[in-house]
CSV table of C-alpha atoms and ligand atoms in Angstrom, one decimal:
chain,number,residue,atom,x,y,z
A,1,MET,CA,-111.9,-25.6,-33.3
A,2,LYS,CA,-111.7,-26.3,-37.0
A,3,PRO,CA,-112.0,-30.0,-37.8
A,4,ILE,CA,-109.1,-32.0,-39.2
A,5,THR,CA,-110.2,-35.2,-41.2
A,6,ARG,CA,-108.4,-37.6,-43.4
A,7,ILE,CA,-109.0,-40.3,-46.0
A,8,ALA,CA,-106.5,-43.2,-45.5
A,9,PRO,CA,-106.7,-45.6,-48.5
A,10,SER,CA,-104.5,-48.6,-48.7
A,11,PRO,CA,-102.9,-48.9,-52.2
A,12,THR,CA,-103.5,-52.7,-52.4
A,13,GLY,CA,-106.1,-52.0,-55.1
A,14,PHE,CA,-107.9,-49.3,-57.1
A,15,LEU,CA,-109.9,-46.6,-55.3
A,16,HIS,CA,-113.1,-48.5,-54.4
A,17,VAL,CA,-116.4,-46.6,-54.6
A,18,GLY,CA,-116.8,-47.4,-50.9
A,19,THR,CA,-113.6,-45.5,-50.1
A,20,ALA,CA,-114.7,-42.7,-52.4
A,21,HIS,CA,-118.0,-42.6,-50.4
A,22,THR,CA,-116.0,-42.2,-47.2
A,23,ALA,CA,-113.7,-39.7,-48.7
A,24,LEU,CA,-116.7,-37.6,-49.9
A,25,TYR,CA,-118.3,-37.5,-46.4
A,26,ASN,CA,-115.0,-36.4,-44.9
A,27,TRP,CA,-114.5,-33.9,-47.6
A,28,LEU,CA,-118.0,-32.4,-47.4
A,29,PHE,CA,-117.8,-32.2,-43.6
A,30,THR,CA,-114.4,-30.5,-43.7
A,31,ARG,CA,-115.3,-28.0,-46.5
A,32,LYS,CA,-118.5,-27.1,-44.7
A,33,GLU,CA,-116.7,-26.5,-41.4
A,34,ARG,CA,-113.7,-24.9,-43.2
A,35,GLY,CA,-111.3,-27.4,-41.7
A,36,LYS,CA,-108.4,-29.4,-43.1
A,37,PHE,CA,-108.7,-32.7,-45.1
A,38,ILE,CA,-105.6,-34.9,-45.3
A,39,LEU,CA,-104.7,-37.7,-47.7
A,40,ARG,CA,-102.7,-40.5,-46.1
A,41,ILE,CA,-101.7,-43.5,-48.1
A,42,GLU,CA,-101.7,-46.5,-45.8
A,43,ASP,CA,-99.0,-48.6,-47.5
A,44,THR,CA,-97.7,-50.5,-44.5
A,45,ASP,CA,-98.6,-53.8,-46.1
A,46,ILE,CA,-95.5,-53.7,-48.3
A,47,LYS,CA,-96.1,-57.0,-50.0
A,48,ARG,CA,-99.5,-55.9,-51.3
A,49,SER,CA,-99.1,-52.2,-51.8
A,50,THR,CA,-97.8,-50.7,-55.0
A,51,SER,CA,-96.9,-47.2,-56.0
A,52,ALA,CA,-98.9,-47.7,-59.2
A,53,MET,CA,-102.0,-48.2,-57.1
A,54,SER,CA,-101.2,-45.1,-55.0
A,55,ASP,CA,-101.0,-43.1,-58.3
A,56,VAL,CA,-104.4,-44.5,-59.3
A,57,ILE,CA,-105.9,-43.6,-56.0
A,58,ILE,CA,-104.6,-40.1,-56.2
A,59,GLU,CA,-105.8,-39.7,-59.8
A,60,SER,CA,-109.3,-41.0,-58.8
A,61,LEU,CA,-109.7,-38.6,-56.0
A,62,LYS,CA,-108.6,-35.7,-58.3
A,63,TRP,CA,-111.0,-36.8,-60.9
A,64,LEU,CA,-113.9,-36.8,-58.4
A,65,GLY,CA,-112.8,-33.2,-57.4
A,66,LEU,CA,-112.1,-34.1,-53.8
A,67,LYS,CA,-109.0,-32.1,-53.3
A,68,TRP,CA,-107.0,-32.5,-50.1
A,69,ASP,CA,-105.3,-29.8,-48.1
A,70,GLU,CA,-102.3,-31.8,-46.9
A,71,GLY,CA,-100.5,-34.9,-48.1
A,72,PRO,CA,-100.3,-37.3,-49.6
A,73,TYR,CA,-98.4,-38.8,-46.6
A,74,PHE,CA,-97.0,-42.3,-47.1
A,75,GLN,CA,-96.9,-44.5,-44.0
A,76,SER,CA,-94.1,-46.6,-45.5
A,77,ASP,CA,-91.8,-43.6,-44.9
A,78,LYS,CA,-92.4,-43.9,-41.1
A,79,PHE,CA,-91.6,-47.4,-40.0
A,80,PRO,CA,-88.8,-46.2,-37.6
A,81,VAL,CA,-91.4,-43.8,-36.0
A,82,TYR,CA,-93.9,-46.6,-35.5
A,83,LYS,CA,-91.1,-48.8,-34.1
A,84,LYS,CA,-90.2,-46.2,-31.6
A,85,TYR,CA,-93.8,-46.0,-30.3
A,86,ALA,CA,-94.1,-49.8,-30.2
A,87,ASP,CA,-90.9,-49.9,-28.1
A,88,LEU,CA,-92.5,-47.3,-25.8
A,89,LEU,CA,-95.5,-49.6,-25.3
A,90,LEU,CA,-93.1,-52.5,-24.5
A,91,GLU,CA,-91.4,-50.3,-21.9
A,92,LYS,CA,-94.7,-49.4,-20.4
A,93,GLY,CA,-95.6,-53.1,-20.2
A,94,ALA,CA,-98.6,-52.5,-22.5
A,95,ALA,CA,-97.1,-54.7,-25.2
A,96,TYR,CA,-94.9,-57.9,-25.4
A,97,PHE,CA,-92.7,-59.8,-27.8
A,98,CYS,CA,-94.3,-62.7,-29.6
A,99,TYR,CA,-92.0,-65.4,-31.1
A,100,CYS,CA,-94.8,-67.5,-32.6
A,101,THR,CA,-94.3,-68.3,-36.3
A,102,PRO,CA,-97.1,-67.8,-38.8
A,103,GLU,CA,-97.2,-71.6,-39.2
A,104,GLU,CA,-97.7,-72.1,-35.5
A,105,LEU,CA,-100.4,-69.5,-35.3
A,106,ALA,CA,-102.2,-70.9,-38.3
A,107,ALA,CA,-102.1,-74.4,-36.8
A,108,LYS,CA,-103.6,-73.1,-33.6
A,109,LYS,CA,-106.4,-71.3,-35.4
A,110,ASN,CA,-107.3,-74.4,-37.4
A,111,GLU,CA,-107.4,-76.4,-34.2
A,112,ALA,CA,-109.6,-73.8,-32.5
A,113,ILE,CA,-112.0,-73.9,-35.5
A,114,LEU,CA,-112.2,-77.7,-35.4
A,115,GLN,CA,-112.9,-77.6,-31.7
A,116,LYS,CA,-115.2,-74.7,-32.0
A,117,LYS,CA,-113.2,-72.7,-29.4
A,118,THR,CA,-112.2,-69.1,-29.3
A,119,ARG,CA,-109.7,-68.2,-32.0
A,120,LYS,CA,-108.0,-65.5,-29.9
A,121,TYR,CA,-104.3,-65.6,-29.4
A,122,ASP,CA,-103.6,-67.8,-26.3
A,123,ARG,CA,-100.9,-65.4,-24.9
A,124,LYS,CA,-98.3,-68.1,-25.0
A,125,CYS,CA,-95.5,-65.6,-25.4
A,126,PHE,CA,-96.8,-63.3,-22.7
A,127,ASN,CA,-96.7,-66.2,-20.3
A,128,LEU,CA,-93.1,-67.3,-21.1
A,129,SER,CA,-90.7,-67.3,-18.2
A,130,ASP,CA,-87.7,-64.9,-18.2
A,131,ASP,CA,-85.4,-67.9,-19.0
A,132,GLU,CA,-87.5,-68.9,-22.0
A,133,LYS,CA,-87.6,-65.4,-23.3
A,134,LYS,CA,-83.8,-65.1,-23.0
A,135,LYS,CA,-83.4,-68.3,-25.1
A,136,LEU,CA,-85.6,-66.9,-27.8
A,137,GLU,CA,-84.0,-63.4,-27.7
A,138,ASN,CA,-82.4,-63.6,-31.2
A,139,LYS,CA,-85.4,-65.2,-32.9
A,140,ASN,CA,-87.7,-63.3,-35.2
A,141,LYS,CA,-90.3,-61.6,-33.1
A,142,ALA,CA,-93.4,-59.4,-33.5
A,143,ILE,CA,-94.8,-57.0,-30.9
A,144,ARG,CA,-98.3,-57.7,-29.5
A,145,PHE,CA,-100.5,-55.3,-27.6
A,146,PHE,CA,-101.8,-56.6,-24.3
A,147,ILE,CA,-105.6,-56.1,-24.1
A,148,PRO,CA,-106.3,-55.2,-20.5
A,149,ASP,CA,-109.4,-56.6,-18.7
A,150,GLY,CA,-112.6,-54.6,-18.6
A,151,LYS,CA,-114.9,-52.9,-21.1
A,152,VAL,CA,-114.1,-50.5,-23.8
A,153,SER,CA,-116.7,-48.0,-25.1
A,154,PHE,CA,-117.0,-44.8,-27.0
A,155,GLU,CA,-119.6,-42.4,-28.3
A,156,ASP,CA,-120.0,-42.8,-32.1
A,157,GLY,CA,-121.4,-40.0,-34.2
A,158,ILE,CA,-124.0,-42.4,-35.7
A,159,HIS,CA,-124.2,-45.5,-33.5
A,160,LYS,CA,-124.1,-43.4,-30.2
A,161,ARG,CA,-122.7,-45.4,-27.3
A,162,VAL,CA,-120.9,-48.6,-28.4
A,163,GLU,CA,-119.3,-51.0,-26.0
A,164,ARG,CA,-117.3,-54.2,-26.2
A,165,ASN,CA,-116.0,-56.5,-23.6
A,166,SER,CA,-112.2,-56.8,-23.8
A,167,ASP,CA,-112.6,-60.6,-23.6
A,168,ASP,CA,-113.8,-60.4,-27.2
A,169,ILE,CA,-110.7,-58.7,-28.4
A,170,GLU,CA,-107.4,-60.5,-28.9
A,171,ASP,CA,-103.9,-59.3,-28.1
A,172,PHE,CA,-103.2,-58.0,-31.6
A,173,VAL,CA,-99.8,-57.5,-33.4
A,174,ILE,CA,-98.8,-53.9,-33.6
A,175,PHE,CA,-95.3,-54.4,-35.1
A,176,LYS,CA,-94.4,-57.3,-37.3
A,177,SER,CA,-91.3,-59.4,-37.3
A,178,ASP,CA,-90.4,-58.1,-40.8
A,179,GLY,CA,-89.9,-54.6,-39.5
A,180,THR,CA,-93.3,-53.2,-40.6
A,181,SER,CA,-96.1,-51.9,-38.5
A,182,SER,CA,-99.7,-53.1,-38.5
A,183,TYR,CA,-102.6,-50.9,-39.5
A,184,ASN,CA,-104.0,-50.2,-36.0
A,185,LEU,CA,-100.7,-48.9,-34.6
A,186,SER,CA,-99.7,-46.7,-37.5
A,187,CYS,CA,-103.3,-45.4,-37.9
A,188,VAL,CA,-103.5,-44.3,-34.3
A,189,ILE,CA,-100.0,-42.7,-34.3
A,190,ASP,CA,-100.7,-40.8,-37.5
A,191,ASP,CA,-104.2,-39.7,-36.5
A,192,HIS,CA,-102.6,-38.4,-33.3
A,193,GLU,CA,-99.6,-36.7,-34.9
A,194,LEU,CA,-101.7,-35.1,-37.6
A,195,GLY,CA,-104.1,-33.8,-35.1
A,196,VAL,CA,-107.1,-35.5,-36.6
A,197,THR,CA,-110.3,-34.5,-34.8
A,198,HIS,CA,-112.8,-36.6,-36.6
A,199,VAL,CA,-112.4,-40.1,-38.0
A,200,ILE,CA,-115.2,-40.7,-40.4
A,201,ARG,CA,-115.0,-44.2,-41.9
A,202,GLY,CA,-117.1,-47.2,-42.8
A,203,GLU,CA,-118.8,-49.4,-40.2
A,204,ASP,CA,-116.5,-52.3,-41.1
A,205,HIS,CA,-113.9,-50.5,-39.0
A,206,LEU,CA,-115.8,-50.6,-35.8
A,207,VAL,CA,-113.9,-53.7,-34.6
A,208,ASN,CA,-110.6,-51.8,-35.2
A,209,THR,CA,-111.8,-48.8,-33.3
A,210,PHE,CA,-112.1,-50.8,-30.1
A,211,LYS,CA,-108.4,-51.8,-30.5
A,212,GLN,CA,-107.5,-48.3,-31.4
A,213,ILE,CA,-109.2,-46.9,-28.2
A,214,PHE,CA,-107.0,-49.3,-26.2
A,215,LEU,CA,-103.9,-47.8,-28.0
A,216,TYR,CA,-105.0,-44.2,-27.3
A,217,ARG,CA,-105.4,-45.1,-23.6
A,218,ALA,CA,-102.0,-46.8,-23.5
A,219,PHE,CA,-100.3,-43.8,-25.0
A,220,GLY,CA,-102.3,-41.4,-22.8
A,221,TRP,CA,-103.8,-39.6,-25.9
A,222,GLU,CA,-107.2,-38.2,-26.4
A,223,PRO,CA,-109.0,-40.2,-29.1
A,224,PRO,CA,-110.7,-38.3,-32.0
A,225,LYS,CA,-114.4,-38.3,-32.5
A,226,PHE,CA,-115.5,-41.4,-34.4
A,227,VAL,CA,-118.3,-41.6,-37.0
A,228,HIS,CA,-118.9,-45.0,-38.5
A,229,HIS,CA,-121.2,-44.8,-41.5
A,230,PRO,CA,-123.0,-47.7,-43.0
A,231,MET,CA,-121.5,-49.6,-45.9
A,232,ILE,CA,-122.8,-49.5,-49.5
A,233,LEU,CA,-124.6,-52.7,-50.4
A,234,GLY,CA,-125.0,-54.5,-53.7
A,235,THR,CA,-128.5,-55.3,-55.1
A,236,ASP,CA,-128.6,-58.6,-53.1
A,237,ARG,CA,-128.0,-56.5,-50.0
A,238,SER,CA,-124.5,-58.0,-49.3
A,239,LYS,CA,-121.5,-55.8,-49.1
A,240,LEU,CA,-120.7,-54.2,-52.4
A,241,SER,CA,-118.1,-56.2,-54.2
A,242,LYS,CA,-116.8,-57.0,-57.7
A,243,ARG,CA,-119.6,-59.6,-58.0
A,244,HIS,CA,-122.0,-56.7,-58.3
A,245,GLY,CA,-120.1,-55.1,-61.2
A,246,ALA,CA,-117.6,-52.3,-61.3
A,247,VAL,CA,-116.4,-51.1,-57.9
A,248,SER,CA,-113.4,-49.1,-58.9
A,249,VAL,CA,-113.9,-45.3,-59.4
A,250,LEU,CA,-111.8,-45.3,-62.6
A,251,ASP,CA,-114.0,-48.1,-64.1
A,252,TYR,CA,-116.9,-45.7,-63.8
A,253,LYS,CA,-114.8,-43.1,-65.5
A,254,LYS,CA,-114.0,-45.5,-68.3
A,255,GLN,CA,-117.7,-46.4,-68.6
A,256,GLY,CA,-118.7,-42.8,-69.3
A,257,ILE,CA,-119.9,-41.7,-65.8
A,258,LEU,CA,-119.3,-38.1,-65.0
A,259,PRO,CA,-117.5,-37.3,-61.7
A,260,GLU,CA,-120.2,-34.8,-60.7
A,261,ALA,CA,-122.9,-37.5,-61.1
A,262,LEU,CA,-120.9,-40.1,-59.2
A,263,VAL,CA,-120.3,-37.7,-56.4
A,264,ASN,CA,-123.9,-36.7,-56.2
A,265,PHE,CA,-125.0,-40.3,-56.3
A,266,LEU,CA,-122.6,-41.4,-53.6
A,267,ALA,CA,-123.5,-38.5,-51.3
A,268,LEU,CA,-127.1,-39.7,-51.3
A,269,LEU,CA,-126.1,-43.3,-50.3
A,270,GLY,CA,-126.6,-42.8,-46.6
A,271,TRP,CA,-127.2,-39.0,-46.3
A,272,SER,CA,-130.1,-36.9,-47.3
A,273,PRO,CA,-130.6,-33.1,-47.6
A,274,GLY,CA,-133.8,-33.4,-45.6
A,275,ASP,CA,-136.1,-32.9,-48.7
A,276,ASP,CA,-136.6,-34.8,-51.9
A,277,ARG,CA,-134.0,-33.0,-54.0
A,278,GLU,CA,-131.8,-35.4,-55.8
A,279,ILE,CA,-129.6,-33.4,-58.2
A,280,LEU,CA,-127.1,-31.5,-56.1
A,281,SER,CA,-123.8,-30.1,-57.1
A,282,LEU,CA,-120.7,-30.4,-55.0
A,283,SER,CA,-121.1,-26.9,-53.8
A,284,GLU,CA,-124.8,-27.4,-52.9
A,285,LEU,CA,-123.9,-30.6,-51.1
A,286,THR,CA,-121.2,-28.8,-49.2
A,287,GLU,CA,-123.7,-26.1,-48.2
A,288,LEU,CA,-126.3,-28.6,-47.0
A,289,PHE,CA,-124.0,-31.3,-45.5
A,290,SER,CA,-124.1,-32.2,-41.8
A,291,LEU,CA,-123.0,-35.3,-40.0
A,292,ASP,CA,-126.3,-35.6,-38.1
A,293,ARG,CA,-128.1,-36.3,-41.4
A,294,LEU,CA,-126.1,-39.4,-42.0
A,295,GLY,CA,-128.4,-42.4,-41.7
A,296,ARG,CA,-127.9,-45.7,-39.8
A,297,THR,CA,-129.1,-48.0,-42.5
A,298,ALA,CA,-127.0,-49.1,-45.5
A,299,SER,CA,-128.0,-48.1,-49.0
A,300,VAL,CA,-128.0,-50.2,-52.1
A,301,PHE,CA,-125.8,-49.2,-55.0
A,302,ASP,CA,-128.5,-48.9,-57.7
A,303,ILE,CA,-126.7,-48.6,-61.0
A,304,GLU,CA,-129.9,-47.6,-62.8
A,305,LYS,CA,-130.3,-44.6,-60.5
A,306,LEU,CA,-126.6,-43.6,-61.2
A,307,GLU,CA,-127.3,-43.9,-64.9
A,308,TRP,CA,-130.4,-41.7,-64.6
A,309,MET,CA,-128.5,-39.1,-62.6
A,310,ASN,CA,-125.6,-39.2,-65.1
A,311,GLY,CA,-128.1,-38.6,-67.9
A,312,GLU,CA,-129.4,-35.6,-66.1
A,313,TYR,CA,-125.9,-34.2,-65.7
A,314,ILE,CA,-125.0,-34.9,-69.4
A,315,ASN,CA,-128.1,-33.0,-70.4
A,316,LYS,CA,-127.1,-30.0,-68.4
A,317,LEU,CA,-123.6,-29.7,-70.0
A,318,SER,CA,-123.1,-27.3,-72.9
A,319,ASP,CA,-122.6,-29.0,-76.2
A,320,GLU,CA,-119.0,-27.8,-76.3
A,321,GLU,CA,-118.3,-29.2,-72.8
A,322,LEU,CA,-120.1,-32.5,-73.5
A,323,LEU,CA,-118.1,-32.9,-76.8
A,324,ASN,CA,-114.9,-32.3,-74.9
A,325,ARG,CA,-115.8,-35.0,-72.3
A,326,ILE,CA,-116.7,-37.4,-75.1
A,327,LEU,CA,-113.5,-36.8,-76.9
A,328,SER,CA,-111.5,-37.5,-73.7
A,329,LEU,CA,-112.7,-41.1,-73.9
A,330,PRO,CA,-109.9,-43.2,-75.4
A,331,GLU,CA,-112.3,-45.0,-77.7
A,332,SER,CA,-113.9,-41.8,-79.1
A,333,ARG,CA,-113.4,-40.9,-82.8
A,334,GLN,CA,-111.4,-37.6,-83.0
A,335,PRO,CA,-112.8,-34.8,-85.1
A,336,THR,CA,-110.9,-33.1,-87.9
A,337,THR,CA,-111.0,-29.4,-87.6
A,338,GLU,CA,-113.7,-29.1,-90.3
A,339,ASN,CA,-116.1,-31.6,-88.7
A,340,ARG,CA,-115.9,-30.3,-85.1
A,341,GLU,CA,-118.9,-28.1,-85.8
A,342,TYR,CA,-120.7,-31.0,-87.2
A,343,MET,CA,-119.9,-33.1,-84.2
A,344,LEU,CA,-121.2,-30.4,-81.9
A,345,LYS,CA,-124.5,-30.5,-83.7
A,346,VAL,CA,-124.6,-34.3,-83.4
A,347,VAL,CA,-124.0,-34.0,-79.7
A,348,ASN,CA,-126.8,-31.5,-79.4
A,349,ILE,CA,-129.3,-33.9,-81.1
A,350,LEU,CA,-128.3,-36.9,-79.1
A,351,LYS,CA,-127.7,-35.3,-75.7
A,352,SER,CA,-131.0,-36.1,-74.2
A,353,ARG,CA,-130.7,-39.7,-75.2
A,354,MET,CA,-127.4,-40.4,-73.5
A,355,GLN,CA,-127.1,-41.8,-70.0
A,356,ARG,CA,-123.3,-42.4,-70.3
A,357,LEU,CA,-120.7,-40.6,-72.4
A,358,THR,CA,-120.0,-44.0,-74.0
A,359,ASP,CA,-123.6,-44.1,-75.3
A,360,PHE,CA,-122.5,-41.5,-77.9
A,361,MET,CA,-120.3,-44.1,-79.6
A,362,LYS,CA,-123.2,-46.5,-79.7
A,363,ILE,CA,-125.9,-44.2,-81.0
A,364,SER,CA,-124.1,-41.8,-83.3
A,365,ASP,CA,-122.6,-44.1,-85.8
A,366,TYR,CA,-124.9,-43.2,-88.7
A,367,PHE,CA,-123.9,-39.5,-88.4
A,368,PHE,CA,-120.5,-40.5,-89.5
A,369,GLU,CA,-120.9,-43.6,-91.7
A,370,ASP,CA,-123.6,-45.0,-94.0
A,371,PRO,CA,-125.4,-47.8,-92.3
A,372,THR,CA,-124.1,-51.2,-93.3
A,373,GLN,CA,-127.2,-53.0,-92.2
A,374,TYR,CA,-130.8,-52.4,-91.3
A,375,GLU,CA,-132.5,-53.5,-88.1
A,376,SER,CA,-134.5,-56.6,-89.0
A,377,VAL,CA,-137.7,-55.6,-87.2
A,378,GLY,CA,-137.6,-52.4,-89.3
A,379,VAL,CA,-137.1,-54.4,-92.4
A,380,GLU,CA,-140.1,-56.5,-91.6
A,381,LYS,CA,-142.3,-53.6,-90.7
A,382,SER,CA,-141.2,-50.8,-93.0
A,383,PHE,CA,-139.4,-52.3,-96.0
A,384,LYS,CA,-141.5,-55.3,-96.8
A,385,ILE,CA,-144.3,-53.2,-98.4
A,386,PRO,CA,-144.8,-53.5,-102.2
A,387,GLU,CA,-144.8,-49.7,-102.9
A,388,ILE,CA,-141.8,-49.0,-100.7
A,389,ASN,CA,-139.1,-48.7,-103.4
A,390,GLN,CA,-141.3,-46.4,-105.4
A,391,ARG,CA,-142.0,-44.2,-102.3
A,392,LEU,CA,-138.3,-44.0,-101.4
A,393,THR,CA,-137.4,-43.0,-105.0
A,394,LEU,CA,-140.1,-40.3,-105.0
A,395,ILE,CA,-138.9,-38.8,-101.7
A,396,LYS,CA,-135.3,-39.0,-102.9
A,397,ASP,CA,-136.3,-37.0,-106.0
A,398,ARG,CA,-138.1,-34.4,-103.9
A,399,PHE,CA,-135.0,-34.0,-101.8
A,400,SER,CA,-132.8,-33.7,-104.9
A,401,GLU,CA,-135.1,-31.0,-106.2
A,402,LEU,CA,-134.4,-28.9,-103.1
A,403,SER,CA,-131.6,-26.8,-104.6
A,404,ARG,CA,-128.1,-28.1,-104.4
A,405,VAL,CA,-127.0,-26.7,-101.0
A,406,GLY,CA,-126.6,-28.3,-97.7
A,407,GLY,CA,-124.0,-30.9,-96.7
A,408,HIS,CA,-122.3,-31.6,-93.4
A,409,SER,CA,-121.5,-28.2,-92.1
A,410,SER,CA,-124.1,-25.9,-93.4
A,411,PRO,CA,-127.6,-27.1,-94.0
A,412,GLU,CA,-129.0,-24.0,-95.7
A,413,GLU,CA,-132.3,-22.4,-96.4
A,414,SER,CA,-133.4,-24.8,-99.1
A,415,PHE,CA,-132.6,-28.0,-97.2
A,416,ASN,CA,-133.8,-27.2,-93.8
A,417,LEU,CA,-136.2,-28.5,-91.2
A,418,GLU,CA,-139.1,-26.8,-92.7
A,419,THR,CA,-138.5,-27.7,-96.4
A,420,ILE,CA,-137.6,-31.3,-95.4
A,421,GLU,CA,-140.7,-31.7,-93.3
A,422,SER,CA,-143.0,-30.3,-96.0
A,423,ALA,CA,-141.5,-32.4,-98.7
A,424,ILE,CA,-142.3,-35.5,-96.7
A,425,ARG,CA,-145.8,-34.4,-95.7
A,426,GLU,CA,-146.7,-33.2,-99.2
A,427,LEU,CA,-145.6,-36.4,-100.7
A,428,ALA,CA,-147.6,-38.4,-98.1
A,429,GLY,CA,-150.7,-36.2,-98.9
A,430,GLU,CA,-150.3,-36.8,-102.7
A,431,LEU,CA,-150.0,-40.5,-102.1
A,432,GLY,CA,-152.9,-40.5,-99.7
A,433,ILE,CA,-151.0,-42.2,-96.9
A,434,LYS,CA,-150.0,-41.2,-93.4
A,435,ALA,CA,-146.7,-39.4,-93.1
A,436,ALA,CA,-145.5,-42.1,-90.7
A,437,LEU,CA,-145.5,-44.5,-93.6
A,438,LEU,CA,-142.8,-42.5,-95.2
A,439,ILE,CA,-141.0,-41.4,-92.0
A,440,HIS,CA,-140.3,-45.0,-90.7
A,441,PRO,CA,-138.8,-46.3,-93.9
A,442,ILE,CA,-136.8,-43.2,-94.5
A,443,ARG,CA,-135.4,-43.4,-90.9
A,444,LEU,CA,-134.4,-47.0,-91.5
A,445,ALA,CA,-132.8,-46.2,-94.8
A,446,LEU,CA,-130.8,-43.3,-93.4
A,447,THR,CA,-129.8,-44.7,-90.0
A,448,GLY,CA,-130.3,-48.4,-90.2
A,449,ARG,CA,-132.4,-48.1,-87.0
A,450,THR,CA,-136.0,-48.0,-86.1
A,451,GLY,CA,-135.6,-45.4,-83.3
A,452,GLY,CA,-133.7,-42.2,-82.6
A,453,PRO,CA,-134.1,-38.5,-82.5
A,454,SER,CA,-136.4,-36.4,-84.7
A,455,LEU,CA,-136.0,-37.6,-88.3
A,456,PHE,CA,-136.3,-34.1,-89.7
A,457,HIS,CA,-133.3,-33.0,-87.6
A,458,ILE,CA,-131.3,-36.0,-88.7
A,459,ILE,CA,-132.0,-35.3,-92.4
A,460,GLU,CA,-131.1,-31.7,-92.0
A,461,LEU,CA,-127.8,-32.5,-90.3
A,462,LEU,CA,-126.8,-35.3,-92.6
A,463,GLY,CA,-127.3,-33.0,-95.6
A,464,ARG,CA,-128.9,-33.5,-98.9
A,465,GLU,CA,-126.0,-35.4,-100.6
A,466,THR,CA,-125.7,-38.0,-97.9
A,467,VAL,CA,-129.5,-38.4,-97.6
A,468,VAL,CA,-129.8,-39.0,-101.4
A,469,ARG,CA,-126.9,-41.5,-101.4
A,470,ARG,CA,-128.4,-43.5,-98.5
A,471,LEU,CA,-131.8,-43.5,-100.1
A,472,GLU,CA,-130.2,-44.9,-103.3
A,473,LYS,CA,-128.4,-47.5,-101.3
A,474,ALA,CA,-131.6,-48.5,-99.6
A,475,SER,CA,-133.3,-48.9,-103.0
A,476,LEU,CA,-130.5,-51.3,-104.1
A,477,PHE,CA,-131.0,-53.3,-100.9
A,478,LEU,CA,-134.8,-53.4,-101.6
A,479,ASN,CA,-134.2,-54.7,-105.1
A,480,GLU,CA,-132.1,-57.5,-103.6
A,481,LEU,CA,-134.8,-58.2,-101.1
A,482,LYS,CA,-137.3,-59.1,-103.7
B,501,LIG,N1,-106.4,-48.1,-44.7
B,501,LIG,C1,-107.7,-48.3,-44.1
B,501,LIG,C2,-108.7,-48.6,-45.2
B,501,LIG,O1,-108.4,-48.4,-46.4
B,501,LIG,C3,-108.1,-47.0,-43.5
B,501,LIG,C4,-109.2,-47.1,-42.4
B,501,LIG,C5,-109.3,-45.8,-41.6
B,501,LIG,O2,-109.9,-44.9,-42.1
B,501,LIG,O3,-108.8,-45.8,-40.5
B,501,LIG,O4,-109.7,-49.2,-45.0
C-alpha cells in the first residue's frame, strides 16, 4: 500500500523551521515510497489564525521545493463535519457537555496549582444530575471527551512501545462553545477521512497522540502509524525558539540562505544517510531516505554549519544562476543591461567568499563605487610608510602606460592579469622591495579593504581608468595624512 502523509501547520505564525523539518521528513518518505503528501492548514483556532499566515506557509513550502500532491485543505471549512462527529460521540456516551465557563476553569486550575494537586478537569459536568443538566440546557456549552479507565499504548516508529495510564490524561474539550472544534478532534477526523497512513510529527505531539488514540477507539477507526521525531534544539539545548535567532523559514530566505542548503541542513538534523556525506541534494536525499535511520536524540540547530553548507551550495551554482538569486533579494542593486556582464564577473570572483547571498552586498561595494574610506588597520600598516605616495604614483604611471584599453566590460590584452602582475612585480624589483609592499597598499587604495580576492583579478576587472582614478584619490588622502 502506498503511504499517505500530511503536513498540518497552524497558520498562527510563519512556517517555523521545526515544521519545515517535519514537512521534509514526510515529503522524503512519501516521495521515496511513491505515496501521496497532503497539505492541511489547521486553522481551527479562528482567533489566532490568519489567511495571510496561510499564504506565507504555502509560499515557504513552495520555496523549499516541498510540493504537495493534495490540498491545501482548510479545517475552518469543516466545522459542521466536526460537529457531526462530536455529536456522534455524545450519542455513544463517549463525550459529554461541559457548561463550565473559562473563568471557572481558570480559577480551579489556579487553586489546584496552589494546593499542588492534579490540574485535571474534575468532571463536574459529567457528574451533574439530569435535573441540573436540564436547567443548564440553554447555556453555552462545550463538548468534552470522556477518558475511559485503563492504559493507552501504541507502537511508535522511533520510540517503539509507548504507554500512558489514562489517569494522567484529562477529559479534553473536543468541540468548543463558540462552535469551533479543537485540534485533537479535527486532526483525527481529517487523518481518517484523508486516509493518512503515517503521521510523522515532532515529539512534542506525543501527549496528543494518546488522546487521539482514545478518539480512534471511540470512533472504531484504525489509527495510522505514528512516528514522533525529536525536536530541533537551540545552542543551549532548549527547544529552538526566537531566543535563538531566526526560526521562520522566510527569515532564512531574506538572510540569503538557499532553499537547497536549508533542506539539506534540516534533513541531517535527526537523520543520517549512514555514511559521512553531508552535501546531499533533494533527489539524493529522497533516494537515501528511510524512516529507520531517524535518530532518537535531538539535534542542535548550528547556524555556522548551515552557513558553511550554504557557502558550498553557493559555490556550486553557475555565475548566471548565482547572479539571478542575488538579484532576487530586495536589497540588491539591479544591473543595467550594459553592466550585467560586469556583475557576472564580480560574482565569479567573489563566489568562493560568500556564505550567504546577502554577503554579496557586503563584500562587493568597491566593484561599483570608489571607496569612501580606508580600513584603519590598513592605513596604519600600509599607508604610513614614508615612500608610499611615491610608490603609488609610480605604479599608477605604469598602469597608465599600458595602452588605453580596458574598462568595465572588456579588460583587454594590454591591461590583463599578466601585464598587471608583471607591472607590479617589475616595479617591486626595481625598487628592491617585496611585491607585498606594493600589493597591500594598492589593495587598500582600490578597495578600501585589507582583504579580499586576488588583487590582480580585482585590478583587471575594475579596468585601467578606475584603477588610475582610485590611485590618484589615495594619493590625495595620503597628502592629507601627512
Ligand atoms: N497543527 C499542528 C501543529 O502545527 C499539527 C500537528 C500534527 O501534525 O498533528 O503542530
